[in-house]
Every structure is written in structure tokens, then in C-alpha cells.
Amino acid sequence: MTDTSQSHESQEDTVVFHVHGVTKIYQMGEVQVHALRGVDLDLYGGEFAVLLGASGSGKSTLLNILGGLDTPTDGHVLYGNRDLTRATSNELTEYRRYHVGFVFQFYNLIPSLTARENVAVVTEIAKNPMQPDEALKLVGLDERMDHFPAQMSGGEQQRVAIARAISKNPDVLLCDEPTGALDSETGIVVLEALQRVNRELGTTTTVITHNAGIAQMADRVISMSDGRITEIRANETKLEPQELSW
Amino acid sequence: MQAMAIAMVIVSGVSIYIMSLSTLDSLYETRENYYRNHHFAHVFTSLKRAPLSLARRVEAMPGVDKVETRVIAYVNLDVAGFSDPVSGHLLSLPDNSRGLLNQIVLRSGRLPEPGRDNEVLLSEEFAKAHHLQAGDKLRATINGRRKTLTVVGHALSPEYIYQIAPGAMFPDYLRYGVMWMARKPLASAYDMDGAFNDVTLTLTRDGNAQDVIDQLDDLLKPYGGIGAYARKDQLSNRFLSEELKQQKTIATVFPVIFFGVAAFLLNVVISRLVSLEREQIASLKAFGYSDFAVGLHYAKLVVMIVSIGILGGLGAGIWMGKGMSSIYMDFYSLPFMLYTLKPRVIISAAVISIGVAILGTLYAVHGAAKLPPAQAMRPELPPGYRATLIERLGLQRWFSQPTRMILRHIERQPVKSLLTTLGISMACSIMMIGGFQKGAIDYMVEVQYSMSQREDIAANYTEPTALRSLYSLRSLPGVDHVEGFRDVPARLQFEHRYYRTAVRGIESGGTLRRLLDTNLNRIELPENGVILTDYLAELLRIKPGDMLTIEVLEGSRPTVQVPVVGTAKEYLGVNAYMQREALNRLLGEGDAISGALLDVDPQYQREVYTELKGMPRIAGVVEQRSAIDSFYETMNETILFFSFITTLLGASISFGVVYNSMRISLSERNRELASLRVLGFHRSEVAYILLGELALLTLVAIPIGLLIGYGLCGYLAFKFDSDLYRIPLVLGMKVYAFAALVVIVSSIISAIMIWRNLAHLDMVAVLKSKE
């Protein structure tokens, strides 16, 4: 694995992920579903990328493969100079544990743990984590640390999830429809938190969404359709989250 | 899959229930039928000798239906190739008949030819134990004369279902047998031509056993009658009744526990099934179905599944019940088994299963249906948790997050956690019963035979004999010590309560028979007065200081008043003890003894035994060691089988409870655990959260289970108490350790299976699913 300390001052031109010729075929009963049909993509250190596409475009499948949750049917995914497609399930677990932060559409917090404990559950097993309180402050939740998920709004829960994801000082932050379950006002607060992490910690961030509005805050927008990348576009002028509308 | 799980739970619960209760009913039914069809007598008595003409006077008594007189002799036997003492009862059979009463069942061969003095039918168990077939020979000492007898067949009798030697506490098929011979030659051998020494009779429909017994005792007194007794006091029937009573307790306790656990699992599984269907329930409600209609739908579904389970359980239960019944048929030497399945057993099994299932369903449906449809279709809100009590006590900082998850999850579902714990506890306690039985028997044998009855050989005389006869025994080589004893049959009475037993006169200061108090310390017999077995004192509700009425049933039959001076702890039988000299005085006789107790050098035991057997005055010889050994031989199989059953039951209950609760926990917390896997937790770390909870519950359950087990064993010991034996509540460390071990092992097995399930947590699905 790459040296974790390096990722903090990652350069714009370092390739973090090199995706080459990746296909993914699911067997759904008697039907074969081609989720990815030959994807080539490089993701750079410190960038904020948005994977944009309708549902079924293959963006989630790609994110899962990047996150070490799934393996491609064909092709290669290099993380730094390490081939994720050849990793054992144990190596993938270690990869997720030390290098990747995840944010899910439905937060996936542990209901029996408070906000602080939900963060601590990750920092306890990480190599070079920040303090849970620090991570929660970053997402503006310093007042709600001892609340259980059931006592928090959706936006707050999602911000706990972000705090949990960044608290281990991951090399990459992978977010799957992080605002998908939120109203726009709350969504913006969550996006602000993501942007802040990306800017202040320099964490490579990839957000997948079907919401074109969000794409306007990204460094690069990668559009997908039908299992292929249809367009990669760098944003000339990035918008701040509060300027977004959807 | 869930439906399958529900059906399986029902099948196991119902089948055990049906098996136990139908087996029990079958045993009772079979016994009744056997007794009725083979005219098992209602009243029994023996006497010295009476002319046949007296039988007509017995028949003429009001309440008496049929009367049969017999000649019965107690004989010593010699079986080729078997050197231990063997004794037996020789019963007369009318010519060419299976008897009028207590009719025998001819299992093989033929009846003895009338007039043949060397042909006998053997009881099947005895013949089997010695592999004696028709045509084989054995030697008997009949009235002092040695005679070779030829086996002509095997038979069973309702009188000897439980074939036990007089004075013995357990059947020993190698050392005691029952034989039937033609009447004429047997009567001739014992000088009973035209006479009898045994009467049995049946009662008319309105006949009163006690009235008949009283009249019979009066009639037979001059002929040496030793007191008649009713069927309920007949040895074989009494043992059988006690055994059936025990079976009844066990057949009630086990299925109740098992069914209780099955009901709990059923409830858990159904609640889970319904809560998984939360969205469908919301959709149905959105379409306009009422809560009642939704509930009814699920109730119907569950009743359908449960019905399949009940049918399956019924089938399995009948199959197992028939198997069990045939095991019992062999065990109790019954000639046939009437398998009986009473409708109320089936109905109660069905009602309980369906009732529990419907309750579980309605509860779960109510939970799902009370939400407005729109809300129900959204993901379930995160369940509310809070820090647990022990965390709030300040221990929190010592717990890692996964440990906190375990504690909070247990506390959040207190009822479920409690029931799971209770289920595991019950499993643990059931397993203690098997070990308890073995330990208790060991303890009883230890107390009875090492501390109380310490002789190596006991010899019974044919009739009371002078004390000086002991000299000849003392002079036998290898005999270290000899004590005489005097036994007389007697009826003991206090107020209106009475009991028939023997008053035993033992040597004061003797070493071979000792009376023990509750702390197993030796009690000295006082010069006057009687000491009773504690259980007998309780039966008569008599205490030291009270006067006991002893009606001797032998010789001149005096009735005397004797003060009770104490009670003795005895686990087997009930007796009254006096100093031998005091008893002799009471009977108005000189220094007479009924038999001798011998302490023998082990090397000479065989020789001494052979010597004794050759003495015409000696009717029977009992070798202590071989009696105990043979008891263990017979019991071991039964105990092993019983331990096997309890272990199997306990293990399957604990496995069923642990595995099912974990399986459901896994399905409820699938999302949470998969999320942790996504966050980089290893399978072992995720397993800790799930299995840690199981381990914690198991560890809490074990001591509770051991406590319940102690109580359960105490309850059984209490229920099993009878005048035949009292079971001491002795539980060794091994019993506790074994029960705990089996629970731990079956939990580990469930844990291994859950561990394999954890490999299939779907991390991809969890990112997208709302629950």
C-alpha cells in the first residue's frame, strides 16, 4: 500500500486511480446485465470529481469497484501502483480500512452508537486517525456528539457519516448519492461539509449522483450512460454549494 | 425459507410432545389391558399350608370373584457356566393350563406335561439372560434335594412384569428367575398334596379389597397366613407403578420445556417474517385493506404453515412414540404394546401451536399496521438506543464501540434477550437430569451398601433358627465375622395409618448392619424401642416418643406397643429396626435368627458361597458385590440411554435457541454489519459483535441454567419419592460441568454456522437498500 502520509499533500497531477478496460457483467437469473462496458478513467489526487449518470448507468458499480467492494469481470483498477483486481478479500478489507472513506445514500450509521461513537468505531481501527470530536467539528456537529442516530435529522446523520468517513484521514472519499435522501437545503449543508474536507484535508473525493446540479461544484464531471463514460469535462468555474440549485 | 424454519420448529415441538404423552398413555393402556386379559389378581397372600377344601370358603367370601390356590417355593438354582448365586420362585400351574388367574403368556415352547417333575417353564428374561432354550437343563435344590430340570419353554406373567427378588431393590435377571412347574410334582416335593401355600383372588365389581383382606387374614391365621395384600402392594405392580409415575413426571416436564422453547422460537421467527413484510403490509393498507383484514391475511398464512408443521410433528411423533413404546415393551417384559394416541393429546398440541403462532403474528402485524401506510413505506427509522446501565455507572470508557453495540443491543430487546437466556438455561438444566440420575444412584448405592449394609454375603434360613447355628458359619474358612439377624413381617400402625413391612432385629454393636442419621453418622440401637426409616416415620406421621403398634404377621402373631426412639436415613425401602434380643423377647422366643450376615475374605468368597448353598437350612444366599454389579449392568444401559436422550434434547434446545436467535439477529442487523464490513471491519470483528452477544447471553444463561437444573432435579427427586426408594439430591461437579460444556459446545457450533453466514454479507446491496 502507498504511504498514507503522502496523501495529505497529494498533488493535482498524481494519479490515484487508474481504471483500464473495466467491464462488469452481472448474472441476474437468466439475463446477463452489462453494468460496465469497458471503462477507462484516471482520478487525480486531491480532486473533487462527480460521477454523473442516470440510474442504471453503471456509476455505482464503478464506485463499488473503486472502493474495493466489488471486483470487475475484466480489466484493471490500479490504486497507486497496486492492482485492486488481484487483491484477496482480506487485502480489500485492509484497503477499505486504511485508505477509503465511504459516505452512503442512507447514511448507514450504527443505530446503537452515538454520533461520537459512530466516528470512534472507525478511528479505533484506523492507523492515523483524527479525534472523533475533531471530525464532528469539521462537519459542524460539535453540539450533537452524544446524540443517537434516532435523535438526529437526515442531514445531521449524513454529516455524522461524513465525519466518520474522514476521521481516519483516508486517501480517497467515495460518496454514493450522499444527498439522495435529503431535501435541497440539507443537501447543501452536506455538500459544504464534503467540499470543506476536500479543500482543507486535500482528500481525493468522488461523488456519484444523478443530479446534474451538484456537478457544478466539481473539479471534473464524468458523465456515464449505459455502462460507458460518455464525457469527461473539467469545470471552468466551480460553484459554491450554496450557489447550487436543483 | 422462513416458512420452513417455522414448520421445523413446530415439527420438533409437536413430535416430542406427542411422543412423550402417547408413550405414557400406551404404557398405562397396555398395562391395564394385560392385567385384564390375563386376569391379574386383586388380592394376594401366602401361608404355611392349608387344605384345598379351604379354597371353597375363600370363594364364598362376599366380594370375591375367582380364587386360585397355588404351591410356591423359593429355590436355589445352579446354572451351568454361571458361578454366582441364583435363586428363583417355582410356581405351580394347573394341568394343561396357563392358570386361572395371573395367566402366563407362553412365548415359546410348551406347557409342562402334567405329572412331570422335571419340566419347567422359565420366565423369558431369566432364560434370555442365561441363553436357556427349550431342551436345556438347570439344577435346583427343591426342598433340600438336588434335581435336574429341563426347560420346556419361555413365559411372561402379569405378576412378574417387574421381576424382582424378594428383598432386592432392582431386577437382576441373571440371579433371580421365575419358573412354572406342574402342580402335582411340585406339591409332592413340598408335602403339599391336597394343600396349598398361596392364594390369589379377583374381586367382584363391588368387592372391597380391604374387607376381603381382613376376612382372609382371619381365615388363614391358623394356617400360618402372613397377611394378605392388595394389588397396589404387589411387588411387581408397585415397582411398575412407581416407574410409570416417574415416566409421567418426565413425560410432562420435558415436553413442557421443549414446547415452551419451540413456542418462543416460533414467536421470534414469525415476528421477523412479518416485519420483513412491512412494505407489503403498507401497500395493502394503501389499497384500502383494514388492519383486521391484513392481520387475518397473515394469520391465515401462518396457520397454513403451522398446520403443515403440526401434521409433520404428528407423523414424526407417532413414529417416535411407537419406537419408544417398543423400547419400553422390551424393558418391562410386556408381551405386547397397545400404541395409544388420545385425541386430547393431538388437540392440545394443535391448539398450543396455533395459539402461539397467531399471537406472535397478530403482535407483529399490529406493529407493522399501526403506522400510516406512507410512513411504513419509507425506511424504518433508526431504532432508539441509549447507553446501558453499566455504561452509565462509569464503566463506559473501558468498552470498545463494538462492545457497546453488544450491550446496548441486549438492553434494547430485554424480553428477547431474557427469553433467549431462559431458553439456553432450560437446555442446560435438562441436561443435568441425566447426570443427576446417575449420580444419585451411585450415592444411594454408596450409602446403602458401603455404609449401611456392609456384609459380603447374606444368607436366609428356611425358618427361624437358633443363634448357635452361627458357630458353624463362623468356622468356615475365609469367614472373618458373622452376625445374625431376625426379620419378621409386621403391620405397623400409628393412629389410623398403617404400613406393612418387616421389623428387623439386628445385633447391637454389630458392624455389618448400621443405622445412619441424616448426617450419615452411626446411630446406636437402644435396648428398647424401635427406630424407623425416616420416610416410614413420615408416612405414619409418628415421631420419637410416640408408641407404635406392631402387629406381627408370623408365629403366634402378637400385637405389641413399642416406643419409637429415633429415625434412620435410608434411601432404599422402609423398615423398622430393633435390637435382635429385644425383638426375640417381643416375639416370646429364645435367641432365634432368620439369617446371617457374613464378612468374608474376598479370596474365599466363592468357596463360602458354595458351602452355604449346600446347607439344607439355607434358603437363599445374596452376594452383595455381584448384586451391585449386576444392578449396574442392567441400569447402565437405561441410564446411558436416558442421559443420551437428555443430552440430545438439551443440546438441540440450546442449539435451536442460540442458532435461531443469532440467525434472526443477523437478518435484523444485516445492514449494520455489512456497513461495518464496508468500513473495513474484518469478518472476525463483525462476528465479535454478533457472537459476542451470543457468548454473553450464554455465559449468563449457564449459571441460571445450573440453578434451574438444581431446582428441576430437586423437583424430580421429590416427585420420585416413594416407599420403595428416595432419590437423594446429590449433584456432583461433573454434572454441572457436563451440562455447561454441552451448552458451550452447541453454542460454538451455532457460532460456526453463523460465522459462515457472515461470509455472505452483501456489502454492495447495503449501500443502496433502505432496509
PDB file of C-alpha atoms in Angstrom, chain B residues 33 37 60 67 76 128 139 144 180 325 332 337 476 483 492 496 508 651 680 695-696 714 720:
ATOM      1  CA  ASN B  33     -55.118 -54.469  29.080  1.00  0.00           C
ATOM      2  CA  ASN B  37     -56.921 -60.089  29.761  1.00  0.00           C
ATOM      3  CA  ALA B  60     -67.710 -67.972  49.477  1.00  0.00           C
ATOM      4  CA  VAL B  67     -59.920 -67.818  43.564  1.00  0.00           C
ATOM      5  CA  ASN B  76     -31.682 -72.145  44.880  1.00  0.00           C
ATOM      6  CA  LYS B 128     -32.595 -64.884  27.894  1.00  0.00           C
ATOM      7  CA  ARG B 139     -30.203 -77.787  38.562  1.00  0.00           C
ATOM      8  CA  GLY B 144     -33.264 -79.960  50.182  1.00  0.00           C
ATOM      9  CA  TRP B 180     -43.528 -72.668  36.465  1.00  0.00           C
ATOM     10  CA  SER B 325     -43.126 -47.813  23.228  1.00  0.00           C
ATOM     11  CA  TYR B 332     -40.678 -54.028  31.063  1.00  0.00           C
ATOM     12  CA  MET B 337     -47.833 -52.932  23.361  1.00  0.00           C
ATOM     13  CA  LEU B 476     -15.991 -71.789  57.533  1.00  0.00           C
ATOM     14  CA  GLU B 483     -23.760 -61.622  62.719  1.00  0.00           C
ATOM     15  CA  LEU B 492     -47.086 -51.169  61.831  1.00  0.00           C
ATOM     16  CA  HIS B 496     -55.312 -44.721  61.737  1.00  0.00           C
ATOM     17  CA  SER B 508     -26.455 -54.175  68.967  1.00  0.00           C
ATOM     18  CA  ALA B 651     -28.154 -29.801  23.015  1.00  0.00           C
ATOM     19  CA  GLY B 680     -13.074  -2.027   6.681  1.00  0.00           C
ATOM     20  CA  ALA B 695     -21.425 -15.544  24.185  1.00  0.00           C
ATOM     21  CA  LEU B 696     -22.553 -13.063  26.784  1.00  0.00           C
ATOM     22  CA  GLY B 714     -34.959 -31.378  43.340  1.00  0.00           C
ATOM     23  CA  PHE B 720     -39.958 -39.762  42.673  1.00  0.00           C
TER      24      PHE B 720
END
